[in-house]
Coordinates of C-alpha atoms in Angstrom, one line a residue:
M960 CA -13.1 0.0 14.9
S961 CA -14.0 -3.2 13.1
K962 CA -11.8 -5.0 10.8
R963 CA -14.6 -4.7 9.1
H964 CA -14.4 -0.5 8.7
I965 CA -10.7 -0.3 8.5
T966 CA -10.7 -3.0 5.6
R967 CA -12.8 0.0 3.8
L968 CA -10.7 2.7 4.4
A969 CA -9.0 1.1 3.1
Q970 CA -9.7 -0.1 0.1
G971 CA -11.1 3.9 -0.5
L972 CA -6.1 4.9 0.5
R973 CA -5.3 2.3 -2.1
S974 CA -7.9 4.1 -5.1
A975 CA -7.1 7.1 -3.9
L976 CA -3.5 6.0 -4.2
A977 CA -4.1 4.7 -7.8
R978 CA -5.2 7.2 -9.0
G979 CA -2.1 9.4 -8.7
G980 CA -2.1 10.4 -4.5
R981 CA 0.7 10.1 -2.4
G982 CA 3.3 7.8 -2.8
A983 CA 2.8 6.3 -6.1
G984 CA 6.1 7.3 -7.2
P985 CA 7.6 4.5 -9.8
K986 CA 9.3 1.0 -8.9
R987 CA 12.1 0.4 -10.0
C988 CA 13.1 -3.8 -11.3
P989 CA 15.4 -5.8 -9.4
G990 CA 16.0 -7.0 -12.1
C991 CA 17.3 -4.2 -15.0
G992 CA 16.5 -0.9 -12.6
A993 CA 14.3 0.2 -15.3
E994 CA 10.9 2.0 -14.2
A995 CA 6.9 0.6 -14.1
A996 CA 5.0 3.5 -13.3
E997 CA 1.9 1.6 -12.1
P998 CA 0.9 -1.3 -9.9
Y999 CA -1.4 -3.3 -12.4
K1000 CA -3.3 -5.8 -8.3
T1001 CA -2.9 -3.5 -5.2
W1002 CA -3.7 -5.2 -1.5
E1003 CA -3.6 -4.8 2.0
L1004 CA -1.9 -5.7 4.8
V1005 CA -4.1 -4.9 7.9
A1006 CA -1.5 -5.4 10.8
P1007 CA -2.7 -7.4 14.5
I1008 CA -0.6 -5.8 17.2
P1009 CA -0.6 -1.5 17.2
D1010 CA 2.2 0.2 17.3
K1011 CA 3.6 2.4 21.6
K1012 CA 0.9 5.4 20.3
G1013 CA -2.1 2.4 19.8
R1014 CA -2.2 3.8 15.4
I1015 CA -3.1 0.5 13.6
T1016 CA -0.8 0.0 10.3
I1017 CA -1.8 -1.1 6.9
T1018 CA 1.4 -1.4 4.0
I1019 CA -0.5 -1.2 0.4
M1020 CA 1.1 -3.4 -1.9
G1021 CA 1.8 -3.8 -5.0
M1022 CA 2.9 -6.0 -7.8
Y1023 CA 4.8 -4.4 -10.9
E1024 CA 5.5 -5.8 -14.6
C1025 CA 8.7 -4.6 -15.9
P1026 CA 8.1 -3.5 -18.7
N1027 CA 11.7 -3.5 -19.9
C1028 CA 12.5 -7.2 -19.0
G1029 CA 8.6 -8.2 -17.9
K1030 CA 9.7 -9.3 -15.4
R1031 CA 7.0 -9.6 -11.6
F1032 CA 7.8 -7.9 -8.7
R1033 CA 6.4 -6.5 -5.2
A1034 CA 6.9 -4.1 -3.9
V1035 CA 4.8 -1.5 -1.1
V1036 CA 2.8 1.2 -2.6
S1037 CA 2.4 2.5 0.0
K1038 CA 1.6 3.0 4.0
V1039 CA -1.3 4.1 5.9
K1040 CA -0.9 5.4 10.1
L1041 CA -5.1 5.2 11.8
G1042 CA -4.7 6.6 15.9
P1043 CA -7.7 7.7 18.0
D1044 CA -4.9 11.0 15.9
G1045 CA -6.5 10.7 13.1
V1046 CA -5.3 8.7 9.3
E1047 CA -1.7 8.5 8.3
V1048 CA -0.1 8.4 4.8
M1049 CA 3.4 7.7 4.8
G1050 CA 5.3 7.6 2.0

């Protein structure tokens, strides 16, 4: 599986999660504790080394803005593991 193919797959999963898929729940502001519902920006991080089962981990990160205090923070939106057995989405 090429890096380009993995990136394209991650972008599709990222957009599906942003539309309300699994793991797209609200995140808490580290400043005041208020909930920030949706990220205003997302990107993926691809792990350079597979795990013991040969799966590649793609972490989907997001930038959030607190509706209460205005603080901007990063948080994990979801993690996806791709391998020979299929795709596993981890909240």
